[in-house]
């Protein structure tokens, strides 16, 4: 993922060479992007992805040798949700919608499409990716400030859970968020919950109360000897919502 003013690295793999060429020209004129590779061959697209590790990959469901859905599955298996995927397809219907939902495709566009339309959708995804990355960085900063050890599983799981909890509004942390994070990080749901609980309890016991009051409020810090995982995540998200209003 791009940091700050770093350019977003993009791999282009539509099935039509002309579409790829014209979109690449538009992206090269835009200072936010770097096109790390362009191909109309699915096997080559996979090799380029492994070599260049792009932040966003544009795929086509009709690529030869390896189609876009097979490539999407490989990307998700290797990078999880860290890598963005935009899929274009001539086929629209329940089957492809279901596969895109299963693979957590970031955007789906129907062919034929104008190069300008694809470029505009890439720009929209770039904005969303930067916002998501900025939120993750701020959460990580807060976790470090309150004393959660960065190299621990508890820190890692807490960071992922908070980011998903914000993203999937209204989702239950136990039945929905823990399973998602466990799958992303190749672990078990109960380990996510347990390691988070331990890391949060250590923070609550050892962190300077004045720092905790900043994020969780004086009343909660003074009255509560401990805090649950859900309450911890919800409080930090609420704090960050208020912080965003001040920016």
Tab-separated table of C-alpha atoms in Angstrom:
chain	number	residue	atom	x	y	z
A	1	UNK	CA	0.000	0.000	0.000
A	2	UNK	CA	1.219	3.502	-0.836
A	3	UNK	CA	2.274	5.675	2.074
A	4	UNK	CA	1.629	9.433	2.081
A	5	UNK	CA	2.610	10.876	-1.329
A	6	UNK	CA	4.004	7.566	-2.602
A	7	UNK	CA	2.517	6.577	-5.943
A	8	UNK	CA	-0.010	3.734	-6.173
A	9	UNK	CA	1.550	0.783	-8.032
A	10	UNK	CA	-0.848	-0.633	-10.640
A	11	UNK	CA	-0.792	-3.787	-12.765
A	12	UNK	CA	-3.013	-3.673	-15.866
A	13	UNK	CA	-4.335	-6.945	-17.287
A	14	UNK	CA	-7.433	-6.348	-19.453
A	15	UNK	CA	-8.026	-8.796	-22.288
A	16	UNK	CA	-8.069	-6.007	-24.908
A	17	UNK	CA	-4.630	-4.524	-25.769
A	18	UNK	CA	-6.115	-1.194	-26.912
A	19	UNK	CA	-7.977	-0.680	-23.628
A	20	UNK	CA	-4.829	-1.472	-21.666
A	21	UNK	CA	-2.712	0.893	-23.747
A	22	UNK	CA	-5.118	3.820	-23.516
A	23	UNK	CA	-5.708	3.437	-19.787
A	24	UNK	CA	-1.965	3.222	-19.208
A	25	UNK	CA	-1.537	6.509	-21.066
A	26	UNK	CA	-4.112	8.187	-18.802
A	27	UNK	CA	-2.483	6.794	-15.656
A	28	UNK	CA	1.010	7.866	-16.734
A	29	UNK	CA	-0.219	11.457	-17.019
A	30	UNK	CA	-1.570	11.263	-13.465
A	31	UNK	CA	1.076	11.802	-10.815
A	32	UNK	CA	-0.638	9.489	-8.330
A	33	UNK	CA	0.086	6.250	-10.191
A	34	UNK	CA	2.910	4.043	-11.438
A	35	UNK	CA	2.034	1.296	-13.931
A	36	UNK	CA	4.387	-1.552	-13.002
A	37	UNK	CA	3.229	-3.900	-15.751
A	38	UNK	CA	0.723	-4.375	-18.556
A	39	UNK	CA	-0.341	-7.626	-20.220
A	40	UNK	CA	-3.260	-9.414	-21.841
A	41	UNK	CA	-2.042	-12.847	-20.735
A	42	UNK	CA	-3.265	-14.337	-17.448
A	43	UNK	CA	-0.126	-16.352	-16.756
A	44	UNK	CA	2.065	-13.304	-17.367
A	45	UNK	CA	-0.213	-11.236	-15.132
A	46	UNK	CA	0.371	-13.676	-12.252
A	47	UNK	CA	4.139	-13.591	-12.786
A	48	UNK	CA	4.071	-9.767	-12.833
A	49	UNK	CA	1.985	-9.658	-9.692
A	50	UNK	CA	4.471	-11.839	-7.836
A	51	UNK	CA	7.405	-9.791	-9.115
A	52	UNK	CA	6.061	-6.258	-8.616
A	53	UNK	CA	3.532	-6.681	-5.758
A	54	UNK	CA	1.169	-3.936	-7.027
A	55	UNK	CA	-1.268	-2.196	-4.689
A	56	UNK	CA	-4.038	-2.481	-7.322
A	57	UNK	CA	-4.477	-5.031	-10.106
A	58	UNK	CA	-6.941	-4.633	-12.985
A	59	UNK	CA	-8.047	-8.065	-14.215
A	60	UNK	CA	-10.360	-9.415	-16.910
A	61	UNK	CA	-12.609	-12.432	-16.445
A	62	UNK	CA	-11.747	-13.473	-20.024
A	63	UNK	CA	-7.950	-13.460	-19.839
A	64	UNK	CA	-6.310	-16.405	-21.650
A	65	UNK	CA	-4.347	-19.088	-19.745
A	66	UNK	CA	-5.508	-17.841	-16.324
A	67	UNK	CA	-8.777	-15.918	-16.123
A	68	UNK	CA	-9.381	-12.990	-13.803
A	69	UNK	CA	-11.301	-14.952	-11.188
A	70	UNK	CA	-8.589	-17.612	-10.880
A	71	UNK	CA	-5.994	-14.853	-10.577
A	72	UNK	CA	-8.110	-13.074	-7.960
A	73	UNK	CA	-8.239	-16.252	-5.886
A	74	UNK	CA	-4.445	-16.578	-6.080
A	75	UNK	CA	-3.953	-12.932	-5.097
A	76	UNK	CA	-6.282	-13.260	-2.114
A	77	UNK	CA	-4.528	-16.459	-1.017
A	78	UNK	CA	-1.128	-14.746	-1.145
A	79	UNK	CA	-1.897	-11.179	-0.002
A	80	UNK	CA	-5.347	-11.270	1.603
A	81	UNK	CA	-7.147	-7.924	1.381
A	82	UNK	CA	-3.915	-5.935	1.217
A	83	UNK	CA	-3.964	-6.015	-2.590
A	84	UNK	CA	-6.776	-4.203	-4.394
A	85	UNK	CA	-8.537	-5.937	-7.294
A	86	UNK	CA	-10.670	-4.355	-10.025
A	87	UNK	CA	-12.337	-6.948	-12.260
A	88	UNK	CA	-13.854	-6.249	-15.666
A	89	UNK	CA	-16.186	-8.732	-17.351
A	90	UNK	CA	-18.638	-9.132	-20.215
A	91	UNK	CA	-20.730	-11.442	-18.040
A	92	UNK	CA	-22.979	-10.078	-15.334
A	93	UNK	CA	-25.305	-12.145	-13.220
A	94	UNK	CA	-25.768	-14.007	-9.966
A	95	UNK	CA	-22.808	-16.330	-10.512
A	96	UNK	CA	-20.144	-13.676	-11.065
A	97	UNK	CA	-21.635	-11.436	-8.361
A	98	UNK	CA	-21.396	-14.350	-5.951
A	99	UNK	CA	-17.793	-15.112	-6.908
A	100	UNK	CA	-16.821	-11.453	-6.556
A	101	UNK	CA	-18.391	-11.336	-3.105
A	102	UNK	CA	-16.588	-14.517	-2.080
A	103	UNK	CA	-13.237	-13.174	-3.327
A	104	UNK	CA	-13.879	-9.687	-1.911
A	105	UNK	CA	-13.303	-8.010	-5.280
A	106	UNK	CA	-12.991	-4.265	-4.679
A	107	UNK	CA	-14.778	-3.211	-7.884
A	108	UNK	CA	-16.546	-4.911	-10.809
A	109	UNK	CA	-17.080	-3.202	-14.183
A	110	UNK	CA	-18.975	-4.384	-17.215
A	111	UNK	CA	-17.452	-4.540	-20.696
A	112	UNK	CA	-17.375	-2.928	-23.128
A	113	UNK	CA	-16.221	0.199	-21.325
A	114	UNK	CA	-14.463	3.413	-22.211
A	115	UNK	CA	-10.838	3.870	-21.123
A	116	UNK	CA	-11.878	7.074	-19.362
A	117	UNK	CA	-14.493	5.186	-17.307
A	118	UNK	CA	-11.931	2.603	-16.188
A	119	UNK	CA	-9.472	5.362	-15.343
A	120	UNK	CA	-12.110	7.172	-13.257
A	121	UNK	CA	-12.922	4.006	-11.316
A	122	UNK	CA	-9.210	3.464	-10.635
A	123	UNK	CA	-9.016	7.036	-9.309
A	124	UNK	CA	-11.967	6.378	-6.994
A	125	UNK	CA	-10.340	3.191	-5.678
A	126	UNK	CA	-7.086	5.089	-5.128
A	127	UNK	CA	-8.912	7.589	-2.919
A	128	UNK	CA	-10.589	4.821	-0.908
A	129	UNK	CA	-7.301	2.930	-0.510
A	130	UNK	CA	-5.474	5.988	0.810
A	131	UNK	CA	-8.262	6.761	3.280
A	132	UNK	CA	-8.254	3.173	4.533
A	133	UNK	CA	-4.476	3.173	4.841
A	134	UNK	CA	-4.501	6.479	6.761
A	135	UNK	CA	-7.037	5.048	9.229
A	136	UNK	CA	-4.932	1.905	9.761
A	137	UNK	CA	-1.821	3.988	10.381
A	138	UNK	CA	-3.632	6.151	12.941
A	139	UNK	CA	-4.978	3.100	14.796
A	140	UNK	CA	-1.491	1.585	14.863
A	141	UNK	CA	-0.136	4.857	16.264
A	142	UNK	CA	-2.712	4.865	19.068
A	143	UNK	CA	-2.078	1.215	19.944
A	144	UNK	CA	1.625	1.943	20.277
A	145	UNK	CA	0.936	5.071	22.342
A	146	UNK	CA	-1.137	3.166	24.890
A	147	UNK	CA	1.621	0.575	25.204
A	148	UNK	CA	0.470	-2.374	23.115
A	149	UNK	CA	3.602	-4.218	21.994
A	150	UNK	CA	3.840	-3.954	18.195
A	151	UNK	CA	5.451	-7.345	17.629
A	152	UNK	CA	2.763	-9.353	19.424
A	153	UNK	CA	-0.175	-11.279	17.992
A	154	UNK	CA	-2.491	-9.312	20.260
A	155	UNK	CA	-1.403	-6.061	18.622
A	156	UNK	CA	-1.776	-7.498	15.114
A	157	UNK	CA	-5.218	-8.964	15.771
A	158	UNK	CA	-6.459	-5.814	17.520
A	159	UNK	CA	-5.345	-3.640	14.599
A	160	UNK	CA	-7.112	-5.850	12.052
A	161	UNK	CA	-10.287	-6.195	14.109
A	162	UNK	CA	-10.637	-2.430	14.615
A	163	UNK	CA	-10.140	-1.769	10.888
A	164	UNK	CA	-12.741	-4.371	9.903
A	165	UNK	CA	-15.108	-3.300	12.671
A	166	UNK	CA	-15.128	0.192	11.190
A	167	UNK	CA	-15.423	-1.074	7.618
A	168	UNK	CA	-18.259	-3.566	8.159
A	169	UNK	CA	-20.728	-1.337	9.954
A	170	UNK	CA	-23.220	-3.064	12.209
A	171	UNK	CA	-21.348	-6.372	12.153
A	172	UNK	CA	-21.078	-8.459	15.311
A	173	UNK	CA	-17.511	-8.730	16.547
A	174	UNK	CA	-17.757	-12.366	17.683
A	175	UNK	CA	-19.845	-13.909	14.906
A	176	UNK	CA	-18.626	-11.821	11.964
A	177	UNK	CA	-15.394	-9.881	12.578
A	178	UNK	CA	-13.325	-12.530	14.392
A	179	UNK	CA	-13.955	-15.145	11.662
A	180	UNK	CA	-12.960	-12.666	8.922
A	181	UNK	CA	-9.718	-11.718	10.665
A	182	UNK	CA	-8.917	-15.343	11.514
A	183	UNK	CA	-9.288	-16.284	7.839
A	184	UNK	CA	-7.195	-13.323	6.658
A	185	UNK	CA	-4.358	-14.122	9.071
A	186	UNK	CA	-4.580	-17.911	8.758
A	187	UNK	CA	-5.398	-18.558	12.402
A	188	UNK	CA	-8.363	-19.648	14.528
A	189	UNK	CA	-11.199	-17.465	15.747
A	190	UNK	CA	-10.677	-18.224	19.453
A	191	UNK	CA	-6.991	-17.269	19.153
A	192	UNK	CA	-7.922	-13.863	17.757
A	193	UNK	CA	-10.282	-13.223	20.672
A	194	UNK	CA	-7.910	-14.590	23.330
A	195	UNK	CA	-4.799	-12.726	22.188
A	196	UNK	CA	-6.761	-9.496	21.840
A	197	UNK	CA	-8.234	-9.884	25.323
A	198	UNK	CA	-4.802	-10.435	26.846
A	199	UNK	CA	-3.217	-7.474	25.014
A	200	UNK	CA	-6.079	-5.149	25.945
A	201	UNK	CA	-6.049	-6.236	29.597
A	202	UNK	CA	-2.304	-5.528	29.794
A	203	UNK	CA	-2.841	-2.063	28.354
A	204	UNK	CA	-5.650	-1.345	30.823
A	205	UNK	CA	-3.490	-2.437	33.754
A	206	UNK	CA	-0.212	-0.771	32.787
A	207	UNK	CA	-0.942	2.315	30.674
A	208	UNK	CA	-0.873	5.786	32.223
A	209	UNK	CA	-4.528	6.573	33.149
A	210	UNK	CA	-4.172	10.055	31.629
A	211	UNK	CA	-3.387	8.522	28.243
A	212	UNK	CA	-6.291	6.069	28.524
A	213	UNK	CA	-8.663	8.912	29.474
A	214	UNK	CA	-7.754	10.677	26.228
A	215	UNK	CA	-9.161	7.819	24.157
A	216	UNK	CA	-11.717	6.130	26.420
A	217	UNK	CA	-12.942	8.959	28.621
A	218	UNK	CA	-12.247	9.722	32.307
A	219	UNK	CA	-15.430	8.108	33.606
A	220	UNK	CA	-14.812	4.728	31.982
A	221	UNK	CA	-11.143	4.659	33.024
A	222	UNK	CA	-11.939	5.511	36.653
A	223	UNK	CA	-14.927	3.174	37.022
A	224	UNK	CA	-13.869	0.121	34.994
A	225	UNK	CA	-11.112	-2.219	36.157
A	226	UNK	CA	-11.140	-3.847	32.738
A	227	UNK	CA	-12.627	-3.382	29.269
A	228	UNK	CA	-13.900	-5.970	26.774
A	229	UNK	CA	-12.692	-6.353	23.214
A	230	UNK	CA	-15.853	-4.956	21.641
A	231	UNK	CA	-16.013	-1.953	23.968
A	232	UNK	CA	-12.313	-1.249	23.385
A	233	UNK	CA	-12.712	-1.274	19.592
A	234	UNK	CA	-15.947	0.731	19.629
A	235	UNK	CA	-14.419	3.402	21.883
A	236	UNK	CA	-11.380	3.874	19.643
A	237	UNK	CA	-13.531	4.058	16.500
A	238	UNK	CA	-15.770	6.641	18.179
A	239	UNK	CA	-12.711	8.675	19.201
A	240	UNK	CA	-11.371	8.594	15.635
A	241	UNK	CA	-14.744	9.684	14.234
A	242	UNK	CA	-14.627	12.735	16.482
A	243	UNK	CA	-11.004	13.349	15.540
A	244	UNK	CA	-11.853	13.267	11.832
A	245	UNK	CA	-14.415	16.049	12.357
A	246	UNK	CA	-11.648	18.298	13.693
A	247	UNK	CA	-9.341	17.814	10.699
